[in-house]
PDB file of C-alpha atoms in Angstrom:
ATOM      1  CA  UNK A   1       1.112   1.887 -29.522  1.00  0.00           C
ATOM      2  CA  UNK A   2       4.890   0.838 -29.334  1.00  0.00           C
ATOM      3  CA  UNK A   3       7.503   2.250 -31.936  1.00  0.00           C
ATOM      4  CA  UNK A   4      10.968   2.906 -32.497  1.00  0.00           C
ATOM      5  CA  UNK A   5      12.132   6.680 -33.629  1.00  0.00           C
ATOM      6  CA  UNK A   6      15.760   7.345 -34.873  1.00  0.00           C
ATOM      7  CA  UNK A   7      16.838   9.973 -37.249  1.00  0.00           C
ATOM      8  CA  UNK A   8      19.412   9.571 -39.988  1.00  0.00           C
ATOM      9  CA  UNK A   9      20.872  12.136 -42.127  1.00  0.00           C
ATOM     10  CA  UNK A  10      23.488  12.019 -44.936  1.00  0.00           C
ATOM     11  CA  UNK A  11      25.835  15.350 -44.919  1.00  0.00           C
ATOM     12  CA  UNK A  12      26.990  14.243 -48.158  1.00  0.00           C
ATOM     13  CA  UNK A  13      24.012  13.439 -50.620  1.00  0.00           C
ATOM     14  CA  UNK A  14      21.591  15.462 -48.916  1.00  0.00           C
ATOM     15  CA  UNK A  15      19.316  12.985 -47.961  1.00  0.00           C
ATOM     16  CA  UNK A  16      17.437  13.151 -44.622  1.00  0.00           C
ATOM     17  CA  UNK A  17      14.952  10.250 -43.360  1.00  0.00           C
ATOM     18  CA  UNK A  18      12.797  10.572 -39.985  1.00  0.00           C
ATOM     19  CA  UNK A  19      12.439   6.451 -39.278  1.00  0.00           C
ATOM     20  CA  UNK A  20       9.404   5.355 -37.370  1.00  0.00           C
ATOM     21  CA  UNK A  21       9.185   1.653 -37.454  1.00  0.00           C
ATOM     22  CA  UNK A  22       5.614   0.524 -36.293  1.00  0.00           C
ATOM     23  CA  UNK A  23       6.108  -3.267 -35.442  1.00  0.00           C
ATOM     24  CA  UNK A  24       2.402  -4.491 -36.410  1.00  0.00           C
ATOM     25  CA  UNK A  25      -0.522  -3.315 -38.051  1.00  0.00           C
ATOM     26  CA  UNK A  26      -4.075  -4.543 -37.781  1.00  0.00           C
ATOM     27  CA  UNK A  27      -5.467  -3.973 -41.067  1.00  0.00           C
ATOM     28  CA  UNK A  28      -9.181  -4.451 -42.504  1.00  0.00           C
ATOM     29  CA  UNK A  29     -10.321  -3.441 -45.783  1.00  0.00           C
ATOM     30  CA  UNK A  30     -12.749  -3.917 -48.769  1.00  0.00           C
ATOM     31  CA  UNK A  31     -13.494  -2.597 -52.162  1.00  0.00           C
ATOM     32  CA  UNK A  32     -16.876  -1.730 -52.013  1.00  0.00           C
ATOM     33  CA  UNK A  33     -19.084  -0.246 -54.292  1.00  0.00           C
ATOM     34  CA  UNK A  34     -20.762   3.113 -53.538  1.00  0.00           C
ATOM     35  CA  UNK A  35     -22.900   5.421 -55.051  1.00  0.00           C
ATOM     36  CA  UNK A  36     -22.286   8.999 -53.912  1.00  0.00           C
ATOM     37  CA  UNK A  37     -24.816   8.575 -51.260  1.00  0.00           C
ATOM     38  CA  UNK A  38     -23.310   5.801 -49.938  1.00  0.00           C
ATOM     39  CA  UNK A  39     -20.240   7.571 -49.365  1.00  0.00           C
ATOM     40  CA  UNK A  40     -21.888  10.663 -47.778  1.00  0.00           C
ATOM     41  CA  UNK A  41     -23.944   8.320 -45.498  1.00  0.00           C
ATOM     42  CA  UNK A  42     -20.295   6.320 -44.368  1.00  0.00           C
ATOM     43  CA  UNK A  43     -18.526   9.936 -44.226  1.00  0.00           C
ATOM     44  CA  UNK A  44     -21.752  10.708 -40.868  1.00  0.00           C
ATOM     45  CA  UNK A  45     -21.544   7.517 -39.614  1.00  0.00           C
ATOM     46  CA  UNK A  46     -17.615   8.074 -39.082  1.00  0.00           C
ATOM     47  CA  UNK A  47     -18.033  11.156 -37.906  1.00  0.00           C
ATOM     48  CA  UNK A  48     -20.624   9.863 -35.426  1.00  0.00           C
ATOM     49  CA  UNK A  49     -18.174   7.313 -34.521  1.00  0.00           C
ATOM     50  CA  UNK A  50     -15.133   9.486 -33.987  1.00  0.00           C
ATOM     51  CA  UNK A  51     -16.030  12.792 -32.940  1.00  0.00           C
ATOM     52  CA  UNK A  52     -13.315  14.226 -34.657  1.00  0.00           C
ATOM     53  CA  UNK A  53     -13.503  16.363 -38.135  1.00  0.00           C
ATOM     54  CA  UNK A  54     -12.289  14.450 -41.415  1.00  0.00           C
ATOM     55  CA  UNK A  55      -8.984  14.675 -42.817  1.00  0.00           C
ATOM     56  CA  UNK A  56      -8.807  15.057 -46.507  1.00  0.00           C
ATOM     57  CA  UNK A  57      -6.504  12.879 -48.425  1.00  0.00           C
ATOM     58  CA  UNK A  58      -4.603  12.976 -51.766  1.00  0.00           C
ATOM     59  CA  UNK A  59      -1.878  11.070 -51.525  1.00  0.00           C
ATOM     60  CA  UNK A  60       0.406  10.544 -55.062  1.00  0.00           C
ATOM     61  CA  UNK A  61       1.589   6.718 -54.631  1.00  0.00           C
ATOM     62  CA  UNK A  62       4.890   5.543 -56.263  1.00  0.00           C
ATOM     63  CA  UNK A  63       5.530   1.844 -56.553  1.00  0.00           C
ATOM     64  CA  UNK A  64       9.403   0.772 -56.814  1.00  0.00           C
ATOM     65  CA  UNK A  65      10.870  -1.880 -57.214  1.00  0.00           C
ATOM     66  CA  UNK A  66      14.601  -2.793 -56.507  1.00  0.00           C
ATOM     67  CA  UNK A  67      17.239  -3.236 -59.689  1.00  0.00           C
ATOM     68  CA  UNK A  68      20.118  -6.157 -60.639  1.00  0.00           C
ATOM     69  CA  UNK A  69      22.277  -4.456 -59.004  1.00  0.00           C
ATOM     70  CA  UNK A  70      20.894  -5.085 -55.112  1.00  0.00           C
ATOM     71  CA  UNK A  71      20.567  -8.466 -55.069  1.00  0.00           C
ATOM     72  CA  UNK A  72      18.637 -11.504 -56.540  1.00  0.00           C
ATOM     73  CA  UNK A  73      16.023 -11.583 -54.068  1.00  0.00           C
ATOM     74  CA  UNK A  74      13.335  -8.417 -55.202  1.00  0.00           C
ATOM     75  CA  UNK A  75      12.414  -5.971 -53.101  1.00  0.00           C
ATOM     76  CA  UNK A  76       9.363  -3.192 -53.064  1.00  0.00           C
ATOM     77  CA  UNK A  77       9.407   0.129 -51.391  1.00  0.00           C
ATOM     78  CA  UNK A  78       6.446   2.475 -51.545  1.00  0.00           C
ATOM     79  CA  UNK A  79       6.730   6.201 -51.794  1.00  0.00           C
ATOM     80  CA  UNK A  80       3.503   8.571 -50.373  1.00  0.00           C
ATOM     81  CA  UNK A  81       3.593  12.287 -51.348  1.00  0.00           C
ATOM     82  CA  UNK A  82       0.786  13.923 -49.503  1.00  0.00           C
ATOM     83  CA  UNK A  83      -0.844  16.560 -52.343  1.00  0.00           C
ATOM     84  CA  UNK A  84      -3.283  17.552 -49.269  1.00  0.00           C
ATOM     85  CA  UNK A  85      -0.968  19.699 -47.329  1.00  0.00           C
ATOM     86  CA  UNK A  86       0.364  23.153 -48.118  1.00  0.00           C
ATOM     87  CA  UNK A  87       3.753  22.019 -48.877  1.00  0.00           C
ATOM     88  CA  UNK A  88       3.465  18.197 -49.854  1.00  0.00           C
ATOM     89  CA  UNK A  89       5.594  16.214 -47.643  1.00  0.00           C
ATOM     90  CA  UNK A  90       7.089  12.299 -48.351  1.00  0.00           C
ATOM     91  CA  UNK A  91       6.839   9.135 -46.579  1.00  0.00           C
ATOM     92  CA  UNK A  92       8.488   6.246 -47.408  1.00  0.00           C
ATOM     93  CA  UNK A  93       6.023   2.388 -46.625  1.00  0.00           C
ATOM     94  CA  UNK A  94       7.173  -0.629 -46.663  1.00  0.00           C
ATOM     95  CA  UNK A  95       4.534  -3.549 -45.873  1.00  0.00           C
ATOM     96  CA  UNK A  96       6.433  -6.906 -44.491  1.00  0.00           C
ATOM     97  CA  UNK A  97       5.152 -10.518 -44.239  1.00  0.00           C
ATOM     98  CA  UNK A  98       1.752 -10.606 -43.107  1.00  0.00           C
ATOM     99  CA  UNK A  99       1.103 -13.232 -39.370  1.00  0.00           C
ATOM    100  CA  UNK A 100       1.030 -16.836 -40.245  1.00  0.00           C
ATOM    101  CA  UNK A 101       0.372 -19.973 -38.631  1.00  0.00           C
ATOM    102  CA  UNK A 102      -3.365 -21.167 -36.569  1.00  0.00           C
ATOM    103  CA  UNK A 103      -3.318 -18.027 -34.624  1.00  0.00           C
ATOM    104  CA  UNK A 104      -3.853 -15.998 -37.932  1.00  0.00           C
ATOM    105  CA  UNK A 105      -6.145 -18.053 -39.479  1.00  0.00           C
ATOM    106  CA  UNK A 106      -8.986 -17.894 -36.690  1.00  0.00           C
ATOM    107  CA  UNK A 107      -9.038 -14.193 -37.023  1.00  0.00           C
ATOM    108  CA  UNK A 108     -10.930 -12.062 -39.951  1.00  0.00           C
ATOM    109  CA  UNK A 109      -8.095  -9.189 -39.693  1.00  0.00           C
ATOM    110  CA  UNK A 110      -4.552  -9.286 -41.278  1.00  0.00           C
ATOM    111  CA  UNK A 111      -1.704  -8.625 -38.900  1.00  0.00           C
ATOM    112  CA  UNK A 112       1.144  -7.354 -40.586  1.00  0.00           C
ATOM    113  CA  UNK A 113       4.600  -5.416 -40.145  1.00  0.00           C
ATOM    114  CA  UNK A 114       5.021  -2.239 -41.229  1.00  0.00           C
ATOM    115  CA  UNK A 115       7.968   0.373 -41.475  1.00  0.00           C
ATOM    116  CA  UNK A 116       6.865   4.345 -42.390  1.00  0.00           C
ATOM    117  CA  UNK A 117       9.834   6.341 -42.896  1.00  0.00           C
ATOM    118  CA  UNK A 118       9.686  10.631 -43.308  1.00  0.00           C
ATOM    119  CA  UNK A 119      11.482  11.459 -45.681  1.00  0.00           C
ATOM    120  CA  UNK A 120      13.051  14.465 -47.807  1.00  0.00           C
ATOM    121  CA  UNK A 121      11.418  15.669 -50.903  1.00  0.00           C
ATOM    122  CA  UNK A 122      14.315  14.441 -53.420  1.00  0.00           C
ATOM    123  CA  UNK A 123      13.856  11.156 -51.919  1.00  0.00           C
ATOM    124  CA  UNK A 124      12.265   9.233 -54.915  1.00  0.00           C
ATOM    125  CA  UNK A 125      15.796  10.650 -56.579  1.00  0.00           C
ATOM    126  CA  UNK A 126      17.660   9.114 -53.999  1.00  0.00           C
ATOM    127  CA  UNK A 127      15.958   5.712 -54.919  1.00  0.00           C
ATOM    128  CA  UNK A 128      16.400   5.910 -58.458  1.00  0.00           C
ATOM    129  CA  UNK A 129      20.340   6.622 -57.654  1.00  0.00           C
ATOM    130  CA  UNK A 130      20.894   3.483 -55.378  1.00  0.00           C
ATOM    131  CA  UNK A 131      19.075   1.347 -58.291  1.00  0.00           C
ATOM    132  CA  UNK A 132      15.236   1.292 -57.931  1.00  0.00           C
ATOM    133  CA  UNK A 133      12.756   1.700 -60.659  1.00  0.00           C
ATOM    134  CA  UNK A 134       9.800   3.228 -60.776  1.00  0.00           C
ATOM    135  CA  UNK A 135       6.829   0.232 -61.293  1.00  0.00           C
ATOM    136  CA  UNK A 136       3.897   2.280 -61.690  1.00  0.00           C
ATOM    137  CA  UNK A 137       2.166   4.905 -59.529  1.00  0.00           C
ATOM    138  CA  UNK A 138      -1.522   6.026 -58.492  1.00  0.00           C
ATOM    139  CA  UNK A 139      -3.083   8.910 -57.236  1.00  0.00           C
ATOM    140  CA  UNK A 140      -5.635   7.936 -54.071  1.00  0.00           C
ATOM    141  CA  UNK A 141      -8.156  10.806 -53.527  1.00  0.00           C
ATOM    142  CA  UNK A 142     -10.891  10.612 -50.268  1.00  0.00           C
ATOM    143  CA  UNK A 143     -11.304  11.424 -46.691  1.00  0.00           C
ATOM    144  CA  UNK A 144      -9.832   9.887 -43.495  1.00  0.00           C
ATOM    145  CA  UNK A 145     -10.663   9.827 -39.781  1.00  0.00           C
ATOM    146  CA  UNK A 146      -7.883   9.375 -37.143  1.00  0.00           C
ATOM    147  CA  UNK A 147      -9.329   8.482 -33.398  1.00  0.00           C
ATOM    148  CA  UNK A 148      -8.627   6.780 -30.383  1.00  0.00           C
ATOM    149  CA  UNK A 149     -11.336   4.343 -29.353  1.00  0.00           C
ATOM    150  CA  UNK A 150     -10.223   1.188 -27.685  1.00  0.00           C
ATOM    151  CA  UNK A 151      -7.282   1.280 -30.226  1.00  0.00           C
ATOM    152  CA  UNK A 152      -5.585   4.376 -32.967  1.00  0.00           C
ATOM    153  CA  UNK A 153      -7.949   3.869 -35.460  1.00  0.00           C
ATOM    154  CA  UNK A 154      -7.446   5.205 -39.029  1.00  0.00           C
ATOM    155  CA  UNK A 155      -9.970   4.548 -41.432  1.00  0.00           C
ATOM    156  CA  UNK A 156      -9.479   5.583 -45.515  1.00  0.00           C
ATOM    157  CA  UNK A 157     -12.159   6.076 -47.375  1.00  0.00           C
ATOM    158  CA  UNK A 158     -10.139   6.355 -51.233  1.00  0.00           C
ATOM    159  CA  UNK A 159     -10.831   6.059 -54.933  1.00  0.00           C
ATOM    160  CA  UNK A 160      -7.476   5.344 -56.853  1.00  0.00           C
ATOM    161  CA  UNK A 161      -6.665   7.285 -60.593  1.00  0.00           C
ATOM    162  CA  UNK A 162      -4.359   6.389 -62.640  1.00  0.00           C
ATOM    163  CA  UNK A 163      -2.038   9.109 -64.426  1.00  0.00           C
ATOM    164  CA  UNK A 164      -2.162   9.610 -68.527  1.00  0.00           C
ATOM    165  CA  UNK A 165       1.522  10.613 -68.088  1.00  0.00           C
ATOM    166  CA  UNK A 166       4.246  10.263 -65.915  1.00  0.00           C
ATOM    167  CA  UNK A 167       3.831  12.122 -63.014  1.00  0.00           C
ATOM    168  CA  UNK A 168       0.653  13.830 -64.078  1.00  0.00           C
ATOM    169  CA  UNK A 169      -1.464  14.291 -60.701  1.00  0.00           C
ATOM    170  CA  UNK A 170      -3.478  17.172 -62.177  1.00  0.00           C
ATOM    171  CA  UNK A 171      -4.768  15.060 -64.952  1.00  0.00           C
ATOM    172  CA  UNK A 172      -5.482  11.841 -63.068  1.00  0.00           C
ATOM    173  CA  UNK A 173      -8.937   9.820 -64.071  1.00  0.00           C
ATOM    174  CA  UNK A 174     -10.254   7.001 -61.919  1.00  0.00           C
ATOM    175  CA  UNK A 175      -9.551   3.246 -62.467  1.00  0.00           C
ATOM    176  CA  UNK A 176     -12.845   1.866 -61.556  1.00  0.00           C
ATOM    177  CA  UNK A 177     -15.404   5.108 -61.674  1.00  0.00           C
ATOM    178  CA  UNK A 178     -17.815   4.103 -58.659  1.00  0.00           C
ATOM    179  CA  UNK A 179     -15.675   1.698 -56.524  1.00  0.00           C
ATOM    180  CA  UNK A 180     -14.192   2.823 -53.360  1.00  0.00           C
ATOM    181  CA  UNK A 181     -11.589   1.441 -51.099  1.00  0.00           C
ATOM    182  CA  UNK A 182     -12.270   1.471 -47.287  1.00  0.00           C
ATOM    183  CA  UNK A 183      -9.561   0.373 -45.181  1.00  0.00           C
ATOM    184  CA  UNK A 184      -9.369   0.654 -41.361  1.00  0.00           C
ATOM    185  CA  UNK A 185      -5.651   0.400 -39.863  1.00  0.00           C
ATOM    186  CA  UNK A 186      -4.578   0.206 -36.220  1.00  0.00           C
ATOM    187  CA  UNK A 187      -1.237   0.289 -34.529  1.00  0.00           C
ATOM    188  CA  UNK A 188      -0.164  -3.355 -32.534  1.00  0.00           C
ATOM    189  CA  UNK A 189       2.170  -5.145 -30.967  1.00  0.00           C
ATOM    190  CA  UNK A 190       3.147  -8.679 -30.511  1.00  0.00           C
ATOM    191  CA  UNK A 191       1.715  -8.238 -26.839  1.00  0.00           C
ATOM    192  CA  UNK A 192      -1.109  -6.749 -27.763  1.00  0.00           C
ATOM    193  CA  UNK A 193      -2.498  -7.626 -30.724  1.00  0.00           C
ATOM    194  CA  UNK A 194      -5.608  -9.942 -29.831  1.00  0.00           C
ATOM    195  CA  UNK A 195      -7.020  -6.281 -27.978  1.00  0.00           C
ATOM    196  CA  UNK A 196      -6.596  -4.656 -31.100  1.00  0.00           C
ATOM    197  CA  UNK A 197      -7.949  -7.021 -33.287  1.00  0.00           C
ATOM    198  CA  UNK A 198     -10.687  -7.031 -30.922  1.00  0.00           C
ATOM    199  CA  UNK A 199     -11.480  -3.596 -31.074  1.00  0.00           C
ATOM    200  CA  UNK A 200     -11.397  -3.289 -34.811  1.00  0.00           C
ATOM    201  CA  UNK A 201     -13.975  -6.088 -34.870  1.00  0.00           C
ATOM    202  CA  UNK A 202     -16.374  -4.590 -32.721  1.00  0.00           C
ATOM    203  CA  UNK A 203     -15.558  -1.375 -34.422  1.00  0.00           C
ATOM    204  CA  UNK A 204     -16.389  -2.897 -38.069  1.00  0.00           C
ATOM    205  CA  UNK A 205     -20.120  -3.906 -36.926  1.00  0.00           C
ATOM    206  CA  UNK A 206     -21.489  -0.329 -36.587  1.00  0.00           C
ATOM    207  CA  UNK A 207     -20.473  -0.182 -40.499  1.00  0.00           C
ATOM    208  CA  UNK A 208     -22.110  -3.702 -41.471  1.00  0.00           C
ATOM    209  CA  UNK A 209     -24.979  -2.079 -42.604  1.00  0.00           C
ATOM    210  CA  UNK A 210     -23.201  -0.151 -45.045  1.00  0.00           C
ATOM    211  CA  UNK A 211     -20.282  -2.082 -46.001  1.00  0.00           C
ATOM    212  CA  UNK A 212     -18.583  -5.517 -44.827  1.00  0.00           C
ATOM    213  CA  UNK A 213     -14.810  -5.436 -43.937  1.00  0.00           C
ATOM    214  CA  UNK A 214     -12.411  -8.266 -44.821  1.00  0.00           C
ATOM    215  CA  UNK A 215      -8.715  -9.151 -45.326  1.00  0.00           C
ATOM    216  CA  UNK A 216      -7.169  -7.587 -47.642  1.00  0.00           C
ATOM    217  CA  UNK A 217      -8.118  -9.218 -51.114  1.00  0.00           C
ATOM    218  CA  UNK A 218     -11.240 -10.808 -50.411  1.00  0.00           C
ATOM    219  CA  UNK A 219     -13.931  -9.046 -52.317  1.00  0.00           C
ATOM    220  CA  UNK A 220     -17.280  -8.687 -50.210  1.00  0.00           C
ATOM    221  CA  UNK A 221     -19.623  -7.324 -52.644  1.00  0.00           C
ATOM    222  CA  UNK A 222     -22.501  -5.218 -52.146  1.00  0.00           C
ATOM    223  CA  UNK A 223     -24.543  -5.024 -49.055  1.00  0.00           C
ATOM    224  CA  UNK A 224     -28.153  -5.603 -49.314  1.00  0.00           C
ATOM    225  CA  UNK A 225     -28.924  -3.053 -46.456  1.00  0.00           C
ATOM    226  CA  UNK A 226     -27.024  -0.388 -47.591  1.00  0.00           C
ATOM    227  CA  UNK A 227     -29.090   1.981 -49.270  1.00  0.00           C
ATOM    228  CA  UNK A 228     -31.589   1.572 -46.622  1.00  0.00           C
ATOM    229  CA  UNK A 229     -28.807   2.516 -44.270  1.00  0.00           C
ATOM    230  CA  UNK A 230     -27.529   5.429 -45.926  1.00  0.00           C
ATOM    231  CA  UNK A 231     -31.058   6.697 -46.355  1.00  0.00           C
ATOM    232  CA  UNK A 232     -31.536   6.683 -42.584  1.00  0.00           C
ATOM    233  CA  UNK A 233     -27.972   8.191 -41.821  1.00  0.00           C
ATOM    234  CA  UNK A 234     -28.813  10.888 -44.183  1.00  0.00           C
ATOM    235  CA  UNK A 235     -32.087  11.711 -42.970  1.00  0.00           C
ATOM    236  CA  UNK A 236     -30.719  12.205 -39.192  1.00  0.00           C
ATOM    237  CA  UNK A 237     -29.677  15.382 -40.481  1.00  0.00           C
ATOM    238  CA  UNK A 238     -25.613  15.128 -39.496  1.00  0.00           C
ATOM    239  CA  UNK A 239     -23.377  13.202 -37.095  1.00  0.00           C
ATOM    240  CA  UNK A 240     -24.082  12.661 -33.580  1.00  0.00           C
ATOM    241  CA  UNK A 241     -20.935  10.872 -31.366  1.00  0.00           C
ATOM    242  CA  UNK A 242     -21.767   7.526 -30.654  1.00  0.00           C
TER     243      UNK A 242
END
């Protein structure tokens, strides 16, 4: 994994930012629907896969979206306040232009640019100050794994709610009862990217018969041999490393 660290910090305002610019991402998701069982059964397969215990996630998402006053060309910034850790801590994501051209179009995985930023707690503040508004938020509630196996995996297993009120994490209800999103993210470079996309491939068949994988915004449907596959999972009795 290749990335640049620098820290800056404004004496004046406050403000302090931890920048961690990760040049590419290799990124492979789906919205799939799952019954509970479904979801247990991915949950040991993961764990089989990884070896490592699950992380839980609740992450509040804020959408913003740049004002008048910065320009005429638009630009979107996402805020992540993770709800899952004793004291909640921000991170500011911003997802660039995705590959293009023949290379990217003979492979099933999106390659994109990404920036992650750390960031202070009166950061979304900050944002509004410099001319941002707020476009709408979410609340993402799941598990995650993080492991190294031919590549930094991270794969998401999320439902997303929606708040009655502004703000409102506590009283967040689901969009789409039922529907999970799985997404499966690895670190790249422009050197290295064909390995990685490699090993997420490979890595995505030991889930086909639960779920199929695709770029982001293709929907893949339901997978004929996935209750027959969770049943089996489930009836091994937990997660052995595979």
């Amino acid at each position: 994994m290749f990335f640049i660290y620098s820290k800056w910090r404004s004496e004046s305002s406050q403000h302090s930012f931890d920048f961690i610019y990760f040049l590419l991402e290799c990124h492979y998701s789906t919205f799939t629907f799952f019954v509970i069982q479904h979801v247990e059964a991915l949950e040991v397969l993961l764990q089989g896969l990884s070896g490592v215990p699950k992380e839980r996630v609740r992450v509040h998402e804020l959408c913003l979206k740049s004002g008048p006053n910065l320009g005429v060309v638009p630009s979107e910034v996402r805020l992540l306040c993770d709800l899952a850790q004793p004291t909640p801590s921000w991170t500011i994501r911003h997802v660039g232009g995705s590959m293009r051209g023949a290379g990217a179009e003979q492979i099933s995985i999106l390659v994109r640019t990404i920036v992650e930023s750390k960031a202070s707690n009166n950061v979304l503040r900050y944002f509004y100050t410099i001319g941002y508004k707020l476009d709408h938020e979410l609340l993402k509630v799941g598990f995650a794994f993080r492991f190294q196996r031919g590549a930094q995996f991270t794969v998401i297993v999320t439902s997303t709610n929606k708040m009655p009120k502004l703000h409102a994490t506590d009283e967040a209800v689901q969009v789409t009862p039922g529907i999970q999103l799985v997404e499966i993210t690895a670190p790249c470079t422009a050197n290295n990217y064909n390995d990685v996309v490699s090993a997420v491939t490979s890595f995505c068949e030991y889930l086909a018969p639960l779920l199929h994988l695709s770029k982001p915004g293709n929907s893949t449907g339901i997978v004929p041999t996935a209750g027959a596959a969770a049943a089996s999972l489930m009836s091994s009795g937990g997660a052995k490393t595979l």
